[in-house]
C-alpha atoms as a PDB file:
ATOM      1  CA  UNK A   1       0.032  -0.071  -0.202  1.00  0.00           C
ATOM      2  CA  UNK A   2       2.609   2.218   1.033  1.00  0.00           C
ATOM      3  CA  UNK A   3       4.371   1.512  -2.314  1.00  0.00           C
ATOM      4  CA  UNK A   4       1.150   2.410  -4.591  1.00  0.00           C
ATOM      5  CA  UNK A   5       0.738   5.432  -2.250  1.00  0.00           C
ATOM      6  CA  UNK A   6       4.411   6.537  -3.538  1.00  0.00           C
ATOM      7  CA  UNK A   7       4.049   5.940  -7.258  1.00  0.00           C
ATOM      8  CA  UNK A   8       0.529   8.313  -7.127  1.00  0.00           C
ATOM      9  CA  UNK A   9       2.795  10.456  -5.542  1.00  0.00           C
ATOM     10  CA  UNK A  10       5.775  10.693  -7.892  1.00  0.00           C
ATOM     11  CA  UNK A  11       3.184  10.538 -10.515  1.00  0.00           C
ATOM     12  CA  UNK A  12       0.911  13.522  -9.109  1.00  0.00           C
ATOM     13  CA  UNK A  13       4.397  15.639  -9.040  1.00  0.00           C
ATOM     14  CA  UNK A  14       5.214  14.535 -12.416  1.00  0.00           C
ATOM     15  CA  UNK A  15       1.558  15.806 -13.603  1.00  0.00           C
ATOM     16  CA  UNK A  16       2.372  19.556 -11.704  1.00  0.00           C
ATOM     17  CA  UNK A  17       5.486  19.787 -13.167  1.00  0.00           C
ATOM     18  CA  UNK A  18       3.847  18.919 -17.142  1.00  0.00           C
ATOM     19  CA  UNK A  19       1.623  21.512 -16.139  1.00  0.00           C
ATOM     20  CA  UNK A  20       3.657  24.060 -14.509  1.00  0.00           C
ATOM     21  CA  UNK A  21       6.480  23.611 -17.868  1.00  0.00           C
ATOM     22  CA  UNK A  22       3.101  24.201 -20.256  1.00  0.00           C
ATOM     23  CA  UNK A  23       2.117  27.345 -18.858  1.00  0.00           C
ATOM     24  CA  UNK A  24       5.411  28.707 -19.114  1.00  0.00           C
ATOM     25  CA  UNK A  25       5.948  27.490 -22.234  1.00  0.00           C
ATOM     26  CA  UNK A  26       2.541  29.349 -23.288  1.00  0.00           C
ATOM     27  CA  UNK A  27       3.373  32.245 -21.271  1.00  0.00           C
ATOM     28  CA  UNK A  28       6.704  33.093 -22.168  1.00  0.00           C
ATOM     29  CA  UNK A  29       7.804  30.314 -25.004  1.00  0.00           C
ATOM     30  CA  UNK A  30       4.868  31.911 -27.483  1.00  0.00           C
ATOM     31  CA  UNK A  31       4.174  33.515 -29.931  1.00  0.00           C
ATOM     32  CA  UNK A  32       6.643  31.887 -31.850  1.00  0.00           C
ATOM     33  CA  UNK A  33       6.675  34.455 -34.836  1.00  0.00           C
ATOM     34  CA  UNK A  34      10.124  36.008 -36.376  1.00  0.00           C
ATOM     35  CA  UNK A  35      10.876  39.630 -34.893  1.00  0.00           C
ATOM     36  CA  UNK A  36      10.122  42.399 -37.330  1.00  0.00           C
ATOM     37  CA  UNK A  37      11.583  43.008 -40.943  1.00  0.00           C
ATOM     38  CA  UNK A  38      13.893  46.068 -41.372  1.00  0.00           C
ATOM     39  CA  UNK A  39      10.921  48.063 -43.656  1.00  0.00           C
ATOM     40  CA  UNK A  40      10.255  51.189 -44.833  1.00  0.00           C
ATOM     41  CA  UNK A  41       7.097  51.687 -47.020  1.00  0.00           C
ATOM     42  CA  UNK A  42       7.546  54.510 -49.163  1.00  0.00           C
ATOM     43  CA  UNK A  43       4.652  56.022 -49.149  1.00  0.00           C
ATOM     44  CA  UNK A  44       3.277  57.134 -52.719  1.00  0.00           C
ATOM     45  CA  UNK A  45       0.121  58.974 -54.039  1.00  0.00           C
ATOM     46  CA  UNK A  46      -1.264  55.449 -55.105  1.00  0.00           C
ATOM     47  CA  UNK A  47      -0.493  53.523 -51.638  1.00  0.00           C
ATOM     48  CA  UNK A  48      -2.417  56.444 -49.667  1.00  0.00           C
ATOM     49  CA  UNK A  49      -5.507  56.113 -52.086  1.00  0.00           C
ATOM     50  CA  UNK A  50      -5.049  52.389 -52.093  1.00  0.00           C
ATOM     51  CA  UNK A  51      -4.575  52.655 -47.969  1.00  0.00           C
ATOM     52  CA  UNK A  52      -7.677  55.163 -47.813  1.00  0.00           C
ATOM     53  CA  UNK A  53     -10.181  52.540 -49.953  1.00  0.00           C
ATOM     54  CA  UNK A  54      -9.012  49.676 -48.010  1.00  0.00           C
ATOM     55  CA  UNK A  55      -8.887  51.460 -44.424  1.00  0.00           C
ATOM     56  CA  UNK A  56     -12.388  52.436 -44.637  1.00  0.00           C
ATOM     57  CA  UNK A  57     -14.564  50.814 -47.103  1.00  0.00           C
ATOM     58  CA  UNK A  58     -13.027  46.803 -47.297  1.00  0.00           C
ATOM     59  CA  UNK A  59     -10.853  46.262 -44.150  1.00  0.00           C
ATOM     60  CA  UNK A  60     -12.790  49.288 -41.977  1.00  0.00           C
ATOM     61  CA  UNK A  61      -9.600  49.723 -39.824  1.00  0.00           C
ATOM     62  CA  UNK A  62     -11.404  53.157 -38.932  1.00  0.00           C
ATOM     63  CA  UNK A  63     -14.421  51.366 -38.136  1.00  0.00           C
ATOM     64  CA  UNK A  64     -12.655  50.512 -34.783  1.00  0.00           C
ATOM     65  CA  UNK A  65     -10.321  52.425 -34.292  1.00  0.00           C
ATOM     66  CA  UNK A  66     -12.792  55.937 -34.524  1.00  0.00           C
ATOM     67  CA  UNK A  67     -15.410  56.580 -32.218  1.00  0.00           C
ATOM     68  CA  UNK A  68     -18.612  55.146 -33.455  1.00  0.00           C
ATOM     69  CA  UNK A  69     -21.757  56.988 -32.927  1.00  0.00           C
ATOM     70  CA  UNK A  70     -24.416  54.604 -32.098  1.00  0.00           C
ATOM     71  CA  UNK A  71     -27.013  57.319 -31.153  1.00  0.00           C
ATOM     72  CA  UNK A  72     -27.680  57.237 -34.832  1.00  0.00           C
ATOM     73  CA  UNK A  73     -28.400  54.344 -37.068  1.00  0.00           C
ATOM     74  CA  UNK A  74     -25.615  52.038 -38.158  1.00  0.00           C
ATOM     75  CA  UNK A  75     -23.538  53.890 -35.757  1.00  0.00           C
ATOM     76  CA  UNK A  76     -20.928  56.036 -38.020  1.00  0.00           C
ATOM     77  CA  UNK A  77     -17.368  57.338 -36.806  1.00  0.00           C
ATOM     78  CA  UNK A  78     -17.759  60.688 -35.641  1.00  0.00           C
ATOM     79  CA  UNK A  79     -15.594  62.990 -38.155  1.00  0.00           C
ATOM     80  CA  UNK A  80     -12.772  63.762 -36.202  1.00  0.00           C
ATOM     81  CA  UNK A  81     -11.867  60.708 -34.500  1.00  0.00           C
ATOM     82  CA  UNK A  82     -10.808  58.954 -37.495  1.00  0.00           C
ATOM     83  CA  UNK A  83      -7.658  56.780 -35.678  1.00  0.00           C
ATOM     84  CA  UNK A  84      -7.997  57.568 -32.319  1.00  0.00           C
ATOM     85  CA  UNK A  85      -9.159  54.488 -30.863  1.00  0.00           C
ATOM     86  CA  UNK A  86     -11.125  53.422 -27.902  1.00  0.00           C
ATOM     87  CA  UNK A  87     -13.662  51.511 -28.331  1.00  0.00           C
ATOM     88  CA  UNK A  88     -14.280  48.911 -26.269  1.00  0.00           C
ATOM     89  CA  UNK A  89     -15.297  45.067 -26.431  1.00  0.00           C
ATOM     90  CA  UNK A  90     -15.813  43.673 -23.004  1.00  0.00           C
ATOM     91  CA  UNK A  91     -17.987  40.674 -21.771  1.00  0.00           C
ATOM     92  CA  UNK A  92     -21.043  42.265 -22.266  1.00  0.00           C
ATOM     93  CA  UNK A  93     -20.828  41.820 -25.654  1.00  0.00           C
ATOM     94  CA  UNK A  94     -19.376  38.249 -25.241  1.00  0.00           C
ATOM     95  CA  UNK A  95     -16.013  38.721 -24.923  1.00  0.00           C
ATOM     96  CA  UNK A  96     -13.561  36.665 -23.171  1.00  0.00           C
ATOM     97  CA  UNK A  97     -11.863  39.825 -21.408  1.00  0.00           C
ATOM     98  CA  UNK A  98     -11.876  43.606 -21.742  1.00  0.00           C
ATOM     99  CA  UNK A  99     -10.187  44.688 -24.972  1.00  0.00           C
ATOM    100  CA  UNK A 100      -9.601  48.540 -26.014  1.00  0.00           C
ATOM    101  CA  UNK A 101      -8.868  49.937 -29.768  1.00  0.00           C
ATOM    102  CA  UNK A 102      -5.868  51.495 -30.290  1.00  0.00           C
ATOM    103  CA  UNK A 103      -4.563  54.888 -31.184  1.00  0.00           C
ATOM    104  CA  UNK A 104      -3.336  54.392 -34.750  1.00  0.00           C
ATOM    105  CA  UNK A 105      -2.179  57.767 -35.680  1.00  0.00           C
ATOM    106  CA  UNK A 106       1.237  59.215 -35.761  1.00  0.00           C
ATOM    107  CA  UNK A 107       0.597  60.385 -32.182  1.00  0.00           C
ATOM    108  CA  UNK A 108       0.697  57.093 -31.037  1.00  0.00           C
ATOM    109  CA  UNK A 109       2.423  55.158 -33.592  1.00  0.00           C
ATOM    110  CA  UNK A 110       5.385  57.502 -33.935  1.00  0.00           C
ATOM    111  CA  UNK A 111       7.717  55.544 -32.113  1.00  0.00           C
ATOM    112  CA  UNK A 112       6.549  52.301 -34.371  1.00  0.00           C
ATOM    113  CA  UNK A 113       8.843  50.621 -37.353  1.00  0.00           C
ATOM    114  CA  UNK A 114       6.866  49.854 -40.497  1.00  0.00           C
ATOM    115  CA  UNK A 115       8.151  46.246 -39.543  1.00  0.00           C
ATOM    116  CA  UNK A 116       6.675  46.158 -36.499  1.00  0.00           C
ATOM    117  CA  UNK A 117       3.211  47.403 -38.007  1.00  0.00           C
ATOM    118  CA  UNK A 118       3.119  45.018 -40.702  1.00  0.00           C
ATOM    119  CA  UNK A 119       3.683  42.691 -37.881  1.00  0.00           C
ATOM    120  CA  UNK A 120       0.830  43.752 -35.984  1.00  0.00           C
ATOM    121  CA  UNK A 121      -1.311  43.844 -38.937  1.00  0.00           C
ATOM    122  CA  UNK A 122      -0.463  40.339 -40.368  1.00  0.00           C
ATOM    123  CA  UNK A 123       0.454  38.257 -37.349  1.00  0.00           C
ATOM    124  CA  UNK A 124      -1.530  39.908 -34.363  1.00  0.00           C
ATOM    125  CA  UNK A 125       1.854  40.779 -32.617  1.00  0.00           C
ATOM    126  CA  UNK A 126       2.441  44.223 -31.523  1.00  0.00           C
ATOM    127  CA  UNK A 127       5.871  46.623 -30.510  1.00  0.00           C
ATOM    128  CA  UNK A 128       6.072  44.628 -27.103  1.00  0.00           C
ATOM    129  CA  UNK A 129       5.550  41.606 -28.383  1.00  0.00           C
ATOM    130  CA  UNK A 130       2.611  41.190 -26.754  1.00  0.00           C
ATOM    131  CA  UNK A 131      -0.338  39.047 -28.582  1.00  0.00           C
ATOM    132  CA  UNK A 132      -3.485  41.125 -29.876  1.00  0.00           C
ATOM    133  CA  UNK A 133      -6.758  39.381 -29.600  1.00  0.00           C
ATOM    134  CA  UNK A 134      -8.323  38.837 -32.331  1.00  0.00           C
ATOM    135  CA  UNK A 135     -11.240  41.154 -32.047  1.00  0.00           C
ATOM    136  CA  UNK A 136      -8.978  43.068 -34.367  1.00  0.00           C
ATOM    137  CA  UNK A 137      -8.952  40.406 -37.608  1.00  0.00           C
ATOM    138  CA  UNK A 138      -5.471  40.025 -37.947  1.00  0.00           C
ATOM    139  CA  UNK A 139      -5.994  36.441 -38.960  1.00  0.00           C
ATOM    140  CA  UNK A 140      -7.848  37.317 -42.539  1.00  0.00           C
ATOM    141  CA  UNK A 141      -5.434  40.291 -42.814  1.00  0.00           C
ATOM    142  CA  UNK A 142      -2.395  37.798 -42.673  1.00  0.00           C
ATOM    143  CA  UNK A 143      -3.681  36.284 -45.940  1.00  0.00           C
ATOM    144  CA  UNK A 144      -3.802  39.879 -47.828  1.00  0.00           C
ATOM    145  CA  UNK A 145      -1.479  40.944 -50.677  1.00  0.00           C
ATOM    146  CA  UNK A 146       2.142  42.466 -49.085  1.00  0.00           C
ATOM    147  CA  UNK A 147       1.361  45.820 -50.860  1.00  0.00           C
ATOM    148  CA  UNK A 148      -2.121  46.054 -50.021  1.00  0.00           C
ATOM    149  CA  UNK A 149      -1.078  45.998 -46.374  1.00  0.00           C
ATOM    150  CA  UNK A 150       1.886  48.579 -47.370  1.00  0.00           C
ATOM    151  CA  UNK A 151      -1.076  50.985 -48.769  1.00  0.00           C
ATOM    152  CA  UNK A 152      -2.862  50.491 -45.077  1.00  0.00           C
ATOM    153  CA  UNK A 153       0.406  51.465 -43.255  1.00  0.00           C
ATOM    154  CA  UNK A 154       1.024  54.314 -46.033  1.00  0.00           C
ATOM    155  CA  UNK A 155      -2.406  55.463 -45.126  1.00  0.00           C
ATOM    156  CA  UNK A 156      -2.604  55.577 -41.414  1.00  0.00           C
ATOM    157  CA  UNK A 157       1.269  57.411 -41.774  1.00  0.00           C
ATOM    158  CA  UNK A 158      -1.248  60.354 -43.147  1.00  0.00           C
ATOM    159  CA  UNK A 159      -3.814  60.408 -40.544  1.00  0.00           C
ATOM    160  CA  UNK A 160      -3.958  63.836 -38.772  1.00  0.00           C
ATOM    161  CA  UNK A 161      -2.203  62.676 -35.018  1.00  0.00           C
ATOM    162  CA  UNK A 162      -4.912  62.942 -31.941  1.00  0.00           C
ATOM    163  CA  UNK A 163      -3.542  62.196 -28.389  1.00  0.00           C
ATOM    164  CA  UNK A 164      -5.035  60.238 -26.710  1.00  0.00           C
ATOM    165  CA  UNK A 165      -3.837  57.214 -24.347  1.00  0.00           C
ATOM    166  CA  UNK A 166      -4.643  53.701 -25.291  1.00  0.00           C
ATOM    167  CA  UNK A 167      -6.062  51.599 -22.249  1.00  0.00           C
ATOM    168  CA  UNK A 168      -4.749  48.652 -21.848  1.00  0.00           C
ATOM    169  CA  UNK A 169      -6.271  45.260 -23.022  1.00  0.00           C
ATOM    170  CA  UNK A 170      -7.205  42.178 -20.425  1.00  0.00           C
ATOM    171  CA  UNK A 171      -7.926  38.675 -21.557  1.00  0.00           C
ATOM    172  CA  UNK A 172      -9.378  36.371 -19.026  1.00  0.00           C
ATOM    173  CA  UNK A 173      -7.701  33.279 -18.286  1.00  0.00           C
ATOM    174  CA  UNK A 174      -7.632  30.488 -19.429  1.00  0.00           C
ATOM    175  CA  UNK A 175      -7.732  32.329 -23.095  1.00  0.00           C
ATOM    176  CA  UNK A 176      -5.010  34.798 -21.498  1.00  0.00           C
ATOM    177  CA  UNK A 177      -2.554  31.611 -21.934  1.00  0.00           C
ATOM    178  CA  UNK A 178      -4.189  30.162 -24.906  1.00  0.00           C
ATOM    179  CA  UNK A 179      -4.095  33.409 -27.112  1.00  0.00           C
ATOM    180  CA  UNK A 180      -0.504  32.845 -27.121  1.00  0.00           C
ATOM    181  CA  UNK A 181      -1.410  29.900 -29.471  1.00  0.00           C
ATOM    182  CA  UNK A 182      -2.836  32.042 -32.430  1.00  0.00           C
ATOM    183  CA  UNK A 183      -0.445  34.323 -33.817  1.00  0.00           C
ATOM    184  CA  UNK A 184       0.806  32.646 -37.260  1.00  0.00           C
ATOM    185  CA  UNK A 185       3.361  34.065 -39.899  1.00  0.00           C
ATOM    186  CA  UNK A 186       1.995  36.043 -43.097  1.00  0.00           C
ATOM    187  CA  UNK A 187       0.874  33.943 -45.755  1.00  0.00           C
ATOM    188  CA  UNK A 188       0.453  36.769 -48.071  1.00  0.00           C
ATOM    189  CA  UNK A 189      -1.254  35.977 -51.490  1.00  0.00           C
ATOM    190  CA  UNK A 190      -1.462  38.079 -54.995  1.00  0.00           C
ATOM    191  CA  UNK A 191      -3.951  40.005 -55.450  1.00  0.00           C
ATOM    192  CA  UNK A 192      -6.069  37.923 -57.892  1.00  0.00           C
ATOM    193  CA  UNK A 193      -7.612  39.454 -60.880  1.00  0.00           C
ATOM    194  CA  UNK A 194     -10.713  41.575 -61.263  1.00  0.00           C
ATOM    195  CA  UNK A 195     -11.535  39.622 -64.282  1.00  0.00           C
ATOM    196  CA  UNK A 196     -11.953  35.954 -61.720  1.00  0.00           C
ATOM    197  CA  UNK A 197     -14.624  37.453 -59.898  1.00  0.00           C
ATOM    198  CA  UNK A 198     -15.227  34.423 -57.470  1.00  0.00           C
ATOM    199  CA  UNK A 199     -11.494  34.301 -56.752  1.00  0.00           C
ATOM    200  CA  UNK A 200     -11.308  38.524 -56.439  1.00  0.00           C
ATOM    201  CA  UNK A 201     -14.205  38.465 -54.425  1.00  0.00           C
ATOM    202  CA  UNK A 202     -12.797  36.079 -52.122  1.00  0.00           C
ATOM    203  CA  UNK A 203     -10.018  37.893 -51.257  1.00  0.00           C
ATOM    204  CA  UNK A 204     -12.306  41.110 -51.057  1.00  0.00           C
ATOM    205  CA  UNK A 205     -14.593  38.665 -48.239  1.00  0.00           C
ATOM    206  CA  UNK A 206     -11.417  38.081 -46.499  1.00  0.00           C
ATOM    207  CA  UNK A 207      -9.705  41.381 -46.226  1.00  0.00           C
ATOM    208  CA  UNK A 208     -13.194  42.576 -44.799  1.00  0.00           C
ATOM    209  CA  UNK A 209     -13.554  39.715 -42.371  1.00  0.00           C
ATOM    210  CA  UNK A 210     -17.028  39.081 -43.243  1.00  0.00           C
ATOM    211  CA  UNK A 211     -17.206  35.623 -41.916  1.00  0.00           C
ATOM    212  CA  UNK A 212     -15.742  37.186 -38.452  1.00  0.00           C
ATOM    213  CA  UNK A 213     -19.390  38.357 -37.783  1.00  0.00           C
ATOM    214  CA  UNK A 214     -21.334  35.972 -39.743  1.00  0.00           C
ATOM    215  CA  UNK A 215     -20.674  32.965 -37.897  1.00  0.00           C
ATOM    216  CA  UNK A 216     -20.999  31.833 -34.491  1.00  0.00           C
ATOM    217  CA  UNK A 217     -18.612  31.843 -31.744  1.00  0.00           C
ATOM    218  CA  UNK A 218     -17.195  29.424 -29.022  1.00  0.00           C
ATOM    219  CA  UNK A 219     -16.167  30.164 -25.723  1.00  0.00           C
ATOM    220  CA  UNK A 220     -12.354  31.517 -27.017  1.00  0.00           C
ATOM    221  CA  UNK A 221     -14.132  34.161 -29.346  1.00  0.00           C
ATOM    222  CA  UNK A 222     -13.256  31.710 -32.730  1.00  0.00           C
ATOM    223  CA  UNK A 223     -15.556  30.855 -35.906  1.00  0.00           C
ATOM    224  CA  UNK A 224     -17.188  27.136 -34.712  1.00  0.00           C
ATOM    225  CA  UNK A 225     -16.648  25.134 -37.506  1.00  0.00           C
ATOM    226  CA  UNK A 226     -19.321  24.639 -39.857  1.00  0.00           C
ATOM    227  CA  UNK A 227     -21.267  28.086 -39.115  1.00  0.00           C
ATOM    228  CA  UNK A 228     -19.604  30.304 -41.373  1.00  0.00           C
ATOM    229  CA  UNK A 229     -21.367  32.653 -43.167  1.00  0.00           C
ATOM    230  CA  UNK A 230     -24.303  31.565 -41.295  1.00  0.00           C
ATOM    231  CA  UNK A 231     -25.117  34.476 -39.305  1.00  0.00           C
ATOM    232  CA  UNK A 232     -26.778  34.252 -36.251  1.00  0.00           C
ATOM    233  CA  UNK A 233     -23.657  35.800 -33.548  1.00  0.00           C
ATOM    234  CA  UNK A 234     -24.847  38.148 -31.253  1.00  0.00           C
ATOM    235  CA  UNK A 235     -23.893  41.638 -30.392  1.00  0.00           C
ATOM    236  CA  UNK A 236     -24.702  43.055 -27.183  1.00  0.00           C
ATOM    237  CA  UNK A 237     -24.994  46.904 -26.994  1.00  0.00           C
ATOM    238  CA  UNK A 238     -25.194  47.630 -23.562  1.00  0.00           C
ATOM    239  CA  UNK A 239     -28.439  50.043 -22.922  1.00  0.00           C
ATOM    240  CA  UNK A 240     -29.140  49.348 -26.671  1.00  0.00           C
ATOM    241  CA  UNK A 241     -29.972  45.793 -26.785  1.00  0.00           C
ATOM    242  CA  UNK A 242     -28.714  42.588 -28.703  1.00  0.00           C
ATOM    243  CA  UNK A 243     -27.738  42.833 -32.809  1.00  0.00           C
ATOM    244  CA  UNK A 244     -28.093  39.146 -34.686  1.00  0.00           C
ATOM    245  CA  UNK A 245     -25.741  38.803 -38.033  1.00  0.00           C
ATOM    246  CA  UNK A 246     -27.667  37.724 -41.015  1.00  0.00           C
ATOM    247  CA  UNK A 247     -27.013  34.586 -42.660  1.00  0.00           C
ATOM    248  CA  UNK A 248     -25.374  35.378 -45.863  1.00  0.00           C
ATOM    249  CA  UNK A 249     -24.537  31.891 -47.193  1.00  0.00           C
ATOM    250  CA  UNK A 250     -26.348  31.132 -50.638  1.00  0.00           C
ATOM    251  CA  UNK A 251     -28.964  28.546 -48.662  1.00  0.00           C
ATOM    252  CA  UNK A 252     -32.047  29.228 -50.496  1.00  0.00           C
ATOM    253  CA  UNK A 253     -34.794  29.071 -47.113  1.00  0.00           C
ATOM    254  CA  UNK A 254     -32.775  31.197 -44.610  1.00  0.00           C
ATOM    255  CA  UNK A 255     -29.636  32.597 -46.223  1.00  0.00           C
ATOM    256  CA  UNK A 256     -28.915  35.706 -48.908  1.00  0.00           C
ATOM    257  CA  UNK A 257     -31.952  35.792 -51.260  1.00  0.00           C
ATOM    258  CA  UNK A 258     -30.526  38.869 -52.869  1.00  0.00           C
ATOM    259  CA  UNK A 259     -29.880  39.204 -56.571  1.00  0.00           C
ATOM    260  CA  UNK A 260     -26.623  41.040 -57.684  1.00  0.00           C
ATOM    261  CA  UNK A 261     -28.281  44.043 -58.054  1.00  0.00           C
ATOM    262  CA  UNK A 262     -30.357  44.166 -55.494  1.00  0.00           C
ATOM    263  CA  UNK A 263     -27.343  42.818 -53.183  1.00  0.00           C
ATOM    264  CA  UNK A 264     -25.114  45.966 -54.455  1.00  0.00           C
ATOM    265  CA  UNK A 265     -28.506  48.120 -54.185  1.00  0.00           C
ATOM    266  CA  UNK A 266     -28.513  47.599 -50.734  1.00  0.00           C
ATOM    267  CA  UNK A 267     -24.843  48.611 -49.937  1.00  0.00           C
ATOM    268  CA  UNK A 268     -24.976  51.806 -52.155  1.00  0.00           C
ATOM    269  CA  UNK A 269     -28.381  52.981 -50.262  1.00  0.00           C
ATOM    270  CA  UNK A 270     -25.939  54.249 -47.389  1.00  0.00           C
ATOM    271  CA  UNK A 271     -23.805  56.410 -50.274  1.00  0.00           C
ATOM    272  CA  UNK A 272     -26.794  58.145 -51.527  1.00  0.00           C
ATOM    273  CA  UNK A 273     -26.153  61.925 -50.495  1.00  0.00           C
ATOM    274  CA  UNK A 274     -29.654  62.155 -49.379  1.00  0.00           C
ATOM    275  CA  UNK A 275     -29.370  59.644 -46.658  1.00  0.00           C
ATOM    276  CA  UNK A 276     -29.231  60.757 -43.296  1.00  0.00           C
ATOM    277  CA  UNK A 277     -29.140  58.412 -40.494  1.00  0.00           C
ATOM    278  CA  UNK A 278     -31.912  59.138 -37.874  1.00  0.00           C
ATOM    279  CA  UNK A 279     -31.539  58.648 -34.271  1.00  0.00           C
ATOM    280  CA  UNK A 280     -32.288  55.506 -32.621  1.00  0.00           C
ATOM    281  CA  UNK A 281     -34.830  55.746 -30.093  1.00  0.00           C
ATOM    282  CA  UNK A 282     -34.990  53.457 -26.696  1.00  0.00           C
ATOM    283  CA  UNK A 283     -36.170  50.002 -27.901  1.00  0.00           C
ATOM    284  CA  UNK A 284     -35.670  50.941 -31.717  1.00  0.00           C
ATOM    285  CA  UNK A 285     -33.539  48.771 -33.897  1.00  0.00           C
ATOM    286  CA  UNK A 286     -29.954  49.418 -34.003  1.00  0.00           C
ATOM    287  CA  UNK A 287     -27.130  47.486 -36.029  1.00  0.00           C
ATOM    288  CA  UNK A 288     -23.615  46.346 -35.975  1.00  0.00           C
ATOM    289  CA  UNK A 289     -23.186  46.488 -39.750  1.00  0.00           C
ATOM    290  CA  UNK A 290     -21.210  49.555 -40.561  1.00  0.00           C
ATOM    291  CA  UNK A 291     -23.574  50.070 -44.002  1.00  0.00           C
ATOM    292  CA  UNK A 292     -21.928  53.736 -43.947  1.00  0.00           C
ATOM    293  CA  UNK A 293     -19.025  52.544 -44.814  1.00  0.00           C
ATOM    294  CA  UNK A 294     -19.237  49.319 -47.064  1.00  0.00           C
ATOM    295  CA  UNK A 295     -21.245  51.464 -49.344  1.00  0.00           C
ATOM    296  CA  UNK A 296     -18.542  53.225 -50.371  1.00  0.00           C
ATOM    297  CA  UNK A 297     -16.828  50.192 -51.703  1.00  0.00           C
ATOM    298  CA  UNK A 298     -16.904  50.091 -55.983  1.00  0.00           C
ATOM    299  CA  UNK A 299     -20.407  48.371 -57.427  1.00  0.00           C
ATOM    300  CA  UNK A 300     -17.301  46.000 -59.076  1.00  0.00           C
ATOM    301  CA  UNK A 301     -15.937  44.925 -55.914  1.00  0.00           C
ATOM    302  CA  UNK A 302     -19.508  44.297 -54.220  1.00  0.00           C
ATOM    303  CA  UNK A 303     -20.051  42.269 -57.076  1.00  0.00           C
ATOM    304  CA  UNK A 304     -17.427  40.232 -56.853  1.00  0.00           C
ATOM    305  CA  UNK A 305     -17.973  39.541 -52.924  1.00  0.00           C
ATOM    306  CA  UNK A 306     -21.955  38.288 -54.039  1.00  0.00           C
ATOM    307  CA  UNK A 307     -20.286  36.354 -56.825  1.00  0.00           C
ATOM    308  CA  UNK A 308     -17.933  34.631 -54.103  1.00  0.00           C
ATOM    309  CA  UNK A 309     -20.495  34.682 -51.578  1.00  0.00           C
ATOM    310  CA  UNK A 310     -22.824  32.130 -53.798  1.00  0.00           C
ATOM    311  CA  UNK A 311     -19.909  29.803 -54.046  1.00  0.00           C
ATOM    312  CA  UNK A 312     -19.357  29.144 -49.946  1.00  0.00           C
ATOM    313  CA  UNK A 313     -21.695  26.296 -48.356  1.00  0.00           C
ATOM    314  CA  UNK A 314     -24.953  26.784 -47.841  1.00  0.00           C
ATOM    315  CA  UNK A 315     -25.776  26.968 -44.145  1.00  0.00           C
ATOM    316  CA  UNK A 316     -29.479  26.264 -43.085  1.00  0.00           C
ATOM    317  CA  UNK A 317     -30.133  28.746 -40.354  1.00  0.00           C
ATOM    318  CA  UNK A 318     -32.912  30.920 -39.725  1.00  0.00           C
ATOM    319  CA  UNK A 319     -31.759  34.275 -38.135  1.00  0.00           C
ATOM    320  CA  UNK A 320     -35.732  35.498 -37.597  1.00  0.00           C
ATOM    321  CA  UNK A 321     -35.055  37.552 -34.779  1.00  0.00           C
ATOM    322  CA  UNK A 322     -32.590  40.511 -35.929  1.00  0.00           C
ATOM    323  CA  UNK A 323     -32.768  42.373 -33.112  1.00  0.00           C
ATOM    324  CA  UNK A 324     -33.922  42.341 -29.115  1.00  0.00           C
ATOM    325  CA  UNK A 325     -34.102  45.724 -27.829  1.00  0.00           C
ATOM    326  CA  UNK A 326     -32.564  46.234 -24.029  1.00  0.00           C
ATOM    327  CA  UNK A 327     -34.859  45.923 -20.914  1.00  0.00           C
ATOM    328  CA  UNK A 328     -35.826  49.875 -20.448  1.00  0.00           C
ATOM    329  CA  UNK A 329     -35.649  50.382 -16.586  1.00  0.00           C
ATOM    330  CA  UNK A 330     -38.446  53.391 -15.469  1.00  0.00           C
ATOM    331  CA  UNK A 331     -37.212  55.449 -12.802  1.00  0.00           C
END
């Protein structure tokens, strides 16, 4: 009996050592990503134009890194806050922690090299070698054409500097350890020719991170396999309500029912000069979908995205409730 007890004691001790070794490796041995390259992005008119388009209408960097005005429909960015950051994503919204978007104007990035910016955008590792939780969808930017990432860097460098302090994001345990396994080296692809509408649409859909919101998440905040583009993700807006993303897969009964023409027109309605977002009253529907930003995409690009979405696996998922208002407390 004493021998068995000693064996169990040593087995338990061994397991503790293994667990500690695993924790130390996750905390200090990862992420195992190359150091930033020695990179200097030349700022050219072409890159500034392309970067502005991507950052405001495709990748939507300015969606999270500006102050969105959720007092009006679609929550458009407040003019004059472009790049200042500060948006919060927390447990109330279903995230495993509290995450703040950073100030990405030259005020905050003046000490960052272009190589550090490139690594942050494509691998999710900041200047201090800390992992950026993928509420910033760097796992999609990881696959973007290198020249497009350079254009975004050039555009960000051109923003007006805005003074503001970055708040520290905090990841809940155990995701605080697991997140160190997330980053990967960039896998840039060539920008497809626009004549190949499906391939070009796939590239834009990835860059826009459409699957990130139009899928369902597990407890770690990652997409549940088999739900891609099927919608149903819940966005909890404190004091406003809960918004559910639409099924944009080509399922005939529950998915995207638009024709290409109506799909494009739905976006472009928000680009009409006569459109003014209305003030959202308590109990009224709000949306997380940044319609006014995506509306700036060209019809050609929107059409390519539609063409690609017609090729993804159809997901039967009826999102019958699009919005649930928050309970209004009477005083």
